[in-house]
Amino acid sequence: MKILVCIKQVPDMESKFKIDVAGTWYAKTDLAWRMNEYDEYAVEQAVQLKEQVKDADLTVLCIGSDQVKETMKKALAMGCDRGAHITDDNAAGKEPFEIAGIIAEYAKGKSFDLIFTGMQSQDRGSAQVGVLVAEMLGLPSVSTVVHFAYDGGSVVAKRELEGGIKACVKVQAPVVITCQLGMNTPRYPTLPNIMKAKKKELLSIPVQDLLKIDARQGTVKMYFPEKKGGGLVLEGDMAEMADKLIKILKDKTAVLA
Amino acid sequence: MKLLLIAESREGKLLGGTYELVAFAAKMNAESVMFLVGDEGVLPKYDGKLYLADGKTVGEYNPDVHKQLVLDVIAQENPDMVALSHSSYGWDLAPRIAYALKAAQVSEVVDVVGGELVVPVCNSKLRCNVKAKTAKTVVTLQAGAFGLSDEPSGTPVVEKIVARGGNQVQFTGYEQAASGGVDLGKAQVIVSAGRGIGKPENVAMIAALAKALGGEYGASRPVVDSEWVEHNRQVGTTGQTVTPKLYIACGISGAIQHLAGMKKSEFIVAINTDKDAPIGDVADVLVVADLKHFVPLLTEKIKSL
């Protein structure tokens, strides 16, 4: 069995963001980087599937500059067999259709039985890439999956809908699965596995070899949204803030009356 | 400009985003037609043409079948733009339509300014104005971003359509959320824990503050996914929607999915170390503090009142 899992490196969402010089994306300096949270579930599910079927080969794909190798190493330490690094210093400037096109071009002809992606990225959050990859490869896809089971080529999955309801579906592999938060419990790489990961194959493929389509949309500008809140901001001494808040709650709500 | 609005129903019930699509068409100053797989007896109020596929025949959402139905309507109507809700239905179906149409897809649109589509980035901390380069565009709309100023009205002119073609993904049934336990919907005060609580042991201090205020404690999604708090206490799109007299968000940054579940609370207090967190947009009071120090202190002071 051949499995592909696609991951993205994103900034920690708690970071202080700045706009870049071009004014169309956030500046990449002074940020802490990590694996897109949704992709951690995708990697975990791919590794679990590999462990289940035993005879499986698992590739992790990531598009970006050399910096993304750090995130790929985590996926390798979690249990992926090999990395496919699509080298691109301007991955952030590419829209979802181009990103999907690059992944589909890589996967074409490689006969992957299962392709896992996160259901969206934490930064751009388009929720398009996984489903587009499937469309481009002519494969079925199931998005927003919170439960996955595989048995002899047959996949049973549960999609998360609004209001806590799940839709149960059946589909035959090959198939693309996009993973929602809470799908499993992503493992922490152990030290021996981190050491082993350093010896695993890390392919390097220039993005121009795989990018064969044009962007369908462009970003005009990026900016900080205007603060809507006319809310009161309390800062400073803890005890004083607590007293002020209690007074406000007494005045404005009935809960402390 | 002509819009095709993809309405959404589940088990014969029309879902909320439908009228937001109508509001979006009004905002775009565009003529529109609507598409729905649903029940003939539960039609949306809509002053226009509705392409209706019978939900009982077609069955619950199936990507291949719905895509083909939408493409058939597009072939007949030739719209400039196709609009869906940014929901589990919309974000699943939209890329399939966009791919077939060779169209750009712009996801989670929150506004339209001067012909540019406005979308959130990085958990709503940033925004982008985006322009499609293709003849047709597919958009998904963030829940709650577009609202009708008036009550929806009108009776649609229905044209029935039938499904054709097979499906690769087979729907086998719904699984309802586990019920029982706490009912947050009845609580007057809810104190919720977010990722900022740091570790499961800190749920206790959130629960203690809730108890001191005579309320219940809730949680945001990451805390529930980490299994620090059970799912029936989750507030947000995939959990419960609540409207207590007082909502205190502790260490919750304010993802749109969480805000959707609590922003109609009567009074909102946020306790967060990040002054710029989106939760500040809906909070009446934002306390800039580390909840691990502030919450126990506040609890003690309230207890001694």
XYZ file of C-alpha atoms in Angstrom:
562
model
C 0.000 0.000 0.000
C 1.199 3.494 -0.824
C 0.179 6.428 1.351
C 0.798 10.153 0.880
C 0.276 12.747 3.591
C 0.507 16.453 2.730
C 1.546 18.924 5.397
C 2.135 22.655 5.686
C 4.342 24.685 7.967
C 2.478 27.617 9.532
C 3.263 30.275 12.124
C 2.035 29.859 15.669
C -1.327 31.629 15.591
C -0.552 33.428 18.865
C 2.284 35.279 17.101
C 2.382 39.036 16.653
C 1.906 39.361 12.912
C 3.269 42.105 10.682
C 2.430 42.794 7.054
C 5.238 42.178 4.541
C 6.787 44.815 2.293
C 4.621 43.895 -0.692
C 1.548 44.311 1.512
C -0.053 41.055 0.373
C 0.944 38.576 3.111
C 2.326 38.489 6.642
C 6.066 39.025 7.103
C 7.887 35.740 7.699
C 10.411 37.133 10.156
C 10.187 36.870 13.955
C 7.632 34.071 13.903
C 7.633 30.667 15.597
C 6.818 27.959 13.055
C 5.083 24.621 13.513
C 3.159 21.935 11.681
C -0.350 23.034 10.672
C -2.496 21.607 13.460
C -4.928 19.827 11.112
C -1.967 18.130 9.402
C -0.788 16.626 12.687
C -4.003 14.599 12.689
C -3.405 13.680 9.036
C 0.128 12.438 9.777
C -1.066 10.485 12.818
C -3.861 8.813 10.810
C -1.449 7.937 7.995
C 1.030 6.416 10.476
C -1.751 4.458 12.201
C -2.862 3.091 8.825
C 0.712 2.087 8.002
C 0.978 0.283 11.347
C -2.353 -1.444 10.718
C -1.669 -2.775 7.223
C 2.037 -3.483 7.943
C 3.205 -3.545 4.321
C 2.858 0.154 3.558
C 5.063 2.932 2.261
C 4.317 6.403 3.611
C 5.560 9.628 2.000
C 5.148 13.050 3.594
C 4.993 16.018 1.194
C 5.591 19.642 2.067
C 5.925 22.746 -0.125
C 8.148 25.613 0.980
C 11.630 26.962 1.568
C 14.382 25.018 3.371
C 12.815 26.117 6.634
C 9.944 23.595 6.226
C 12.390 20.685 6.564
C 12.157 21.113 10.345
C 8.437 20.402 10.207
C 8.990 17.506 7.791
C 11.450 15.980 10.271
C 8.702 15.909 12.869
C 6.463 13.979 10.452
C 9.336 11.569 9.725
C 9.901 11.128 13.468
C 6.175 10.405 13.896
C 6.577 7.509 11.452
C 6.592 8.627 7.814
C 9.120 6.703 5.687
C 10.306 9.456 3.371
C 9.952 13.143 2.750
C 9.188 14.834 -0.560
C 10.220 18.444 -0.150
C 8.875 20.643 -2.941
C 11.302 23.540 -2.774
C 9.590 26.883 -3.203
C 10.604 30.194 -1.665
C 7.258 31.699 -2.592
C 4.787 29.058 -1.414
C 2.841 31.679 0.556
C 2.232 33.603 -2.660
C 0.464 30.662 -4.258
C -3.290 30.271 -4.099
C -5.017 26.971 -3.209
C -5.533 25.948 -6.844
C -1.787 26.193 -7.546
C -0.884 24.329 -4.347
C -3.339 21.539 -5.229
C -1.940 21.456 -8.770
C 1.610 20.968 -7.456
C 0.529 18.116 -5.155
C -1.573 16.439 -7.869
C 1.324 16.674 -10.330
C 3.604 15.008 -7.765
C 1.062 12.260 -6.982
C 0.134 11.589 -10.615
C 1.159 8.103 -11.755
C 2.454 7.142 -8.299
C -0.646 5.082 -7.473
C -1.216 6.257 -3.921
C -3.990 4.236 -2.270
C -4.654 6.863 0.391
C -3.881 10.569 0.416
C -4.340 12.446 3.692
C -4.381 16.230 4.119
C -5.529 18.565 6.864
C -9.050 19.882 6.177
C -7.587 23.408 6.044
C -4.505 25.376 6.989
C -4.473 27.605 10.050
C -3.236 30.630 8.119
C -5.040 30.711 4.756
C -7.830 28.359 5.793
C -9.381 27.884 2.344
C -10.377 24.231 2.952
C -9.884 23.676 -0.787
C -6.582 21.895 -1.340
C -7.422 18.308 -0.367
C -10.681 18.218 -2.315
C -9.030 19.896 -5.340
C -6.181 17.348 -5.341
C -8.800 14.584 -5.510
C -10.677 16.302 -8.342
C -7.446 16.792 -10.280
C -6.483 13.116 -9.851
C -10.014 11.902 -10.583
C -10.332 10.356 -7.123
C -13.202 10.456 -4.628
C -12.630 12.547 -1.509
C -14.160 12.840 1.926
C -13.586 16.098 3.813
C -13.710 17.134 7.471
C -13.197 13.582 8.723
C -13.173 12.883 12.489
C -13.220 9.091 12.327
C -11.422 6.823 9.856
C -11.327 3.046 9.495
C -9.749 0.982 6.738
C -10.437 -2.637 5.900
C -9.174 -4.342 2.751
C -9.536 -1.393 0.364
C -12.757 -0.183 1.915
C -12.877 3.040 3.950
C -15.489 3.922 6.549
C -15.334 7.585 7.561
C -17.346 10.033 9.640
C -17.591 13.649 8.517
C -18.156 16.296 11.156
C -21.179 18.478 10.414
C -22.505 21.488 12.323
C -24.149 20.962 15.717
C -22.099 17.920 16.692
C -23.735 15.629 14.110
C -21.615 13.281 12.026
C -22.321 11.896 8.561
C -21.135 8.318 8.101
C -19.858 7.387 4.645
C -18.289 4.439 2.850
C -15.844 4.740 -0.024
C -13.358 2.528 -1.852
C -9.649 3.394 -1.999
C -7.916 5.115 -3.702
C -9.375 8.114 -1.930
C -8.371 11.507 -0.519
C -9.243 12.158 3.145
C -9.112 15.660 4.682
C -8.662 15.529 8.448
C -10.521 17.567 11.054
C -9.239 18.372 14.556
C -9.904 15.672 17.144
C -9.703 12.810 14.624
C -7.125 10.976 16.756
C -4.391 11.790 19.270
C -1.251 12.853 17.392
C 1.781 11.177 18.944
C 4.853 12.949 20.265
C 7.985 11.761 18.468
C 10.247 9.781 20.807
C 13.968 10.538 20.999
C 15.001 7.272 19.236
C 12.507 8.055 16.457
C 13.838 11.605 16.142
C 17.332 10.127 15.705
C 16.047 7.606 13.140
C 14.227 10.347 11.241
C 17.542 12.077 10.540
C 18.586 9.104 8.407
C 15.373 8.918 6.387
C 15.256 9.889 2.732
C 14.372 13.513 2.062
C 13.796 14.141 -1.644
C 14.123 17.658 -2.969
C 12.005 18.614 -5.990
C 12.040 22.135 -7.463
C 8.527 23.564 -7.593
C 8.910 24.592 -11.233
C 9.027 20.886 -12.174
C 5.507 20.446 -10.790
C 3.741 23.788 -11.230
C 1.927 23.605 -14.557
C -1.090 25.835 -13.959
C -1.669 29.538 -13.491
C -3.083 31.294 -10.453
C -6.813 31.881 -10.624
C -6.909 34.617 -8.024
C -4.638 37.260 -6.625
C -4.378 39.048 -3.292
C -4.735 42.813 -3.663
C -3.732 43.639 -0.101
C -3.460 42.284 3.417
C -4.287 44.347 6.488
C -5.401 44.167 10.100
C -9.167 44.236 10.545
C -10.570 47.287 12.265
C -11.267 46.650 15.908
C -15.010 46.403 16.267
C -15.043 46.140 20.024
C -15.992 49.218 21.971
C -15.354 46.995 24.948
C -13.436 48.099 28.019
C -9.848 46.889 28.282
C -8.450 46.303 31.775
C -4.690 46.153 32.228
C -2.311 46.362 35.168
C -2.486 45.117 38.727
C -4.301 41.792 39.158
C -6.138 42.656 42.373
C -7.259 46.043 41.056
C -8.528 44.469 37.848
C -10.447 41.844 39.831
C -12.099 44.557 41.954
C -12.961 46.616 38.868
C -14.411 43.587 37.116
C -16.550 42.674 40.140
C -17.908 46.220 40.236
C -18.730 46.084 36.524
C -20.469 42.720 36.921
C -22.516 44.138 39.819
C -23.506 47.192 37.757
C -24.104 45.590 34.374
C -25.298 42.065 35.109
C -27.681 40.523 37.582
C -25.458 37.590 38.402
C -23.743 39.124 41.446
C -26.808 40.899 42.786
C -23.963 40.016 -12.684
C -25.839 36.802 -12.081
C -25.476 34.622 -9.006
C -26.347 31.007 -8.387
C -27.094 30.493 -4.683
C -26.575 26.965 -3.369
C -29.028 26.562 -0.486
C -28.592 23.754 2.007
C -30.898 21.362 3.767
C -30.459 18.328 5.972
C -33.112 15.655 6.434
C -35.667 17.928 4.782
C -34.874 20.902 7.041
C -33.636 24.121 5.465
C -30.361 25.269 7.064
C -29.645 28.772 8.317
C -27.141 29.943 5.741
C -29.703 30.075 2.938
C -30.886 33.616 3.675
C -27.302 34.805 4.095
C -26.814 33.809 0.452
C -29.794 35.981 -0.464
C -28.319 38.861 1.563
C -25.010 38.416 -0.251
C -26.771 38.635 -3.635
C -28.433 41.852 -2.470
C -25.082 43.245 -1.330
C -23.591 42.363 -4.728
C -26.565 44.053 -6.368
C -26.880 40.944 -8.524
C -29.782 39.004 -9.940
C -29.918 35.459 -8.643
C -31.357 32.000 -8.989
C -31.309 29.381 -6.257
C -30.469 25.675 -6.116
C -31.640 23.289 -3.420
C -31.706 19.587 -2.800
C -34.562 19.479 -0.349
C -38.192 18.972 0.440
C -40.909 20.484 -1.736
C -42.946 21.091 1.407
C -40.218 23.177 3.102
C -39.231 25.781 0.530
C -37.176 28.850 1.358
C -38.864 32.247 1.202
C -37.303 33.574 -1.954
C -38.371 35.941 -4.657
C -36.923 34.147 -7.657
C -36.376 30.920 -9.489
C -35.529 27.826 -7.482
C -34.055 24.697 -9.047
C -35.236 21.946 -6.736
C -34.050 18.356 -6.637
C -36.166 16.149 -4.418
C -34.206 15.318 -1.273
C -36.059 12.077 -0.661
C -35.074 10.749 -4.082
C -31.545 12.132 -4.159
C -30.833 11.244 -0.534
C -28.609 13.111 1.932
C -25.504 14.946 0.744
C -23.516 13.090 -1.822
C -20.685 15.044 -3.480
C -20.853 13.494 -6.968
C -24.630 13.726 -7.292
C -24.874 17.288 -5.936
C -21.983 18.443 -8.120
C -23.651 17.095 -11.246
C -26.995 18.684 -10.334
C -25.317 22.070 -9.778
C -23.373 21.784 -13.048
C -26.617 21.038 -14.914
C -28.172 24.225 -13.521
C -25.028 26.208 -14.367
C -25.201 24.939 -17.961
C -28.742 26.301 -18.167
C -28.301 29.595 -16.272
C -24.658 30.505 -16.997
C -24.131 32.471 -13.736
C -21.044 34.662 -13.182
C -20.711 33.543 -9.594
C -21.757 30.531 -7.523
C -22.235 31.195 -3.786
C -22.347 28.603 -0.998
C -22.195 28.797 2.791
C -18.776 28.136 4.305
C -20.190 25.067 6.036
C -19.371 21.356 6.014
C -21.639 21.205 2.944
C -20.339 24.307 1.200
C -16.625 23.817 1.693
C -16.930 20.209 0.514
C -18.958 20.970 -2.599
C -17.440 24.311 -3.682
C -13.987 23.086 -4.830
C -15.632 20.347 -6.896
C -17.744 22.923 -8.732
C -14.822 25.350 -9.079
C -12.644 22.645 -10.589
C -15.304 21.629 -13.106
C -15.915 25.273 -14.083
C -12.204 26.151 -14.296
C -13.134 28.892 -11.858
C -11.324 30.545 -8.954
C -12.703 29.730 -5.534
C -12.575 32.317 -2.781
C -13.294 30.780 0.633
C -14.996 32.228 3.710
C -15.856 35.648 2.299
C -16.831 38.116 5.049
C -17.377 41.269 2.991
C -17.272 42.805 -0.466
C -15.486 46.138 -0.871
C -15.213 47.823 -4.262
C -15.600 44.529 -6.105
C -12.893 42.834 -4.020
C -13.743 39.881 -1.827
C -12.609 40.154 1.791
C -11.421 36.979 3.519
C -9.973 36.288 6.988
C -6.441 34.898 7.446
C -4.730 33.487 10.553
C -7.767 32.935 12.722
C -9.265 36.341 11.742
C -6.196 38.209 13.005
C -5.592 39.433 9.436
C -7.680 40.121 6.382
C -7.012 39.923 2.655
C -8.765 41.545 -0.265
C -8.840 39.052 -3.103
C -9.682 39.259 -6.801
C -10.505 36.362 -9.084
C -8.822 36.192 -12.479
C -11.308 33.774 -14.014
C -14.560 34.393 -15.896
C -16.573 32.606 -13.236
C -15.996 32.621 -9.483
C -17.108 30.245 -6.750
C -17.375 31.741 -3.254
C -18.174 30.380 0.201
C -19.542 32.822 2.781
C -18.588 32.906 6.448
C -21.587 32.108 8.661
C -23.120 35.303 10.016
C -21.105 37.667 7.794
C -24.083 38.613 5.624
C -27.495 39.175 7.124
C -30.839 40.255 5.695
C -32.086 43.590 6.971
C -35.708 42.532 6.426
C -37.529 39.295 7.040
C -37.110 37.063 3.998
C -40.182 37.028 1.798
C -41.473 35.721 -1.497
C -42.443 32.386 -2.946
C -39.957 30.817 -5.314
C -40.847 29.720 -8.818
C -39.875 26.070 -8.640
C -38.286 24.151 -11.478
C -37.775 20.533 -10.589
C -34.575 18.825 -11.612
C -33.517 15.196 -11.392
C -30.201 13.638 -10.479
C -28.175 11.589 -12.891
C -24.903 9.730 -12.672
C -23.378 7.581 -9.992
C -21.669 8.234 -6.736
C -18.366 7.067 -5.347
C -19.029 8.088 -1.752
C -21.920 6.267 -0.138
C -23.834 7.937 2.715
C -24.821 5.388 5.368
C -26.451 7.517 8.072
C -26.113 10.267 10.657
C -24.647 9.895 14.097
C -26.204 12.286 16.607
C -24.154 13.999 19.290
C -24.137 12.171 22.608
C -26.818 13.693 24.803
C -27.220 13.761 28.544
C -25.152 15.396 31.234
C -24.924 19.151 31.575
C -27.256 21.446 29.618
C -25.318 24.634 28.966
C -28.362 26.091 27.235
C -30.043 26.548 30.628
C -27.065 28.072 32.455
C -27.272 31.773 33.404
C -23.511 32.023 33.743
C -20.949 30.128 31.693
C -17.206 30.262 32.336
C -15.322 28.667 29.453
C -11.816 27.316 29.229
C -9.698 27.706 26.105
C -6.311 26.528 24.998
C -4.804 29.210 27.250
C -5.485 27.103 30.344
C -2.362 25.196 29.336
C -2.969 21.878 31.077
C -5.912 19.691 32.129
C -5.334 20.339 35.844
C -6.372 23.962 35.268
C -9.924 23.014 34.286
C -10.584 22.906 38.043
C -9.991 26.664 38.471
C -12.429 27.409 35.630
C -15.006 25.123 37.224
C -14.427 26.814 40.586
C -15.099 30.287 39.158
C -18.238 28.978 37.446
C -19.408 27.487 40.753
C -18.704 30.735 42.637
C -20.913 32.546 40.110
C -23.637 29.887 40.293
C -23.048 28.783 36.730
C -21.583 26.037 34.607
C -18.226 25.688 32.934
C -17.758 25.179 29.234
C -14.841 24.864 26.860
C -13.623 25.700 23.387
C -12.859 23.060 20.823
C -9.113 22.509 21.433
C -9.797 21.752 25.097
C -12.464 19.199 24.161
C -10.282 17.665 21.422
C -7.543 17.217 24.024
C -10.157 15.404 26.137
C -9.659 17.741 29.093
C -13.390 18.504 29.077
C -16.234 16.330 27.750
C -17.895 17.206 24.420
C -21.279 18.160 25.915
C -19.582 21.230 27.410
C -18.203 22.440 24.062
C -19.357 25.896 22.955
C -19.252 26.709 19.247
C -20.353 25.661 15.779
C -19.786 21.962 16.366
C -20.876 22.113 19.995
C -23.602 24.210 21.611
C -24.829 27.720 20.909
C -25.396 29.535 24.190
C -26.863 32.886 25.298
C -26.276 33.180 29.063
C -26.546 36.418 31.053
C -22.782 36.297 31.590
C -20.134 34.510 29.530
C -16.524 34.529 30.718
C -14.014 33.320 28.110
C -10.745 32.276 29.759
C -7.740 31.825 27.479
C -9.931 31.636 24.377
C -8.491 33.458 21.368
C -11.873 33.635 19.640
C -11.918 31.491 16.505
C -14.989 32.232 14.398
C -16.404 28.787 15.237
C -16.305 29.623 18.935
C -17.664 33.160 18.520
C -20.623 31.777 16.572
C -21.603 29.772 19.633
C -21.452 32.531 22.284
C -21.456 36.036 20.807
C -25.138 36.557 21.562
C -24.530 36.214 25.307
C -25.875 39.229 27.227
C -22.532 40.218 28.771
C -19.137 38.908 27.719
C -15.875 39.039 29.672
C -12.641 37.800 28.119
C -9.518 37.001 30.108
C -6.542 36.748 27.789
C -2.848 37.571 27.685
C -3.159 38.693 24.054
C -4.746 42.117 23.839
C -5.241 41.654 20.084
C -7.021 38.292 20.269
C -10.253 38.287 18.189
C -12.275 37.482 21.330
C -11.744 41.176 22.196
C -14.063 42.111 19.317
C -17.101 40.618 21.038
C -16.119 41.172 24.675
C -17.726 43.896 26.791
C -14.697 43.704 29.069
C -11.276 42.366 28.129
C -8.999 41.610 31.067
C -5.414 41.463 29.848
C -3.965 38.926 32.257
C -2.694 35.388 32.658
C -5.823 33.498 33.600
C -3.823 31.102 35.787
C -3.207 33.959 38.227
C -6.286 36.061 37.603
C -9.020 33.412 37.739
C -8.191 32.031 41.239
C -7.884 35.595 42.562
C -11.232 36.610 41.069
C -12.851 33.445 42.427
C -11.633 34.151 45.965
C -12.865 37.744 45.826
C -16.292 36.672 44.541
C -16.576 33.986 47.221
C -15.852 36.534 49.953
C -18.508 39.018 48.752
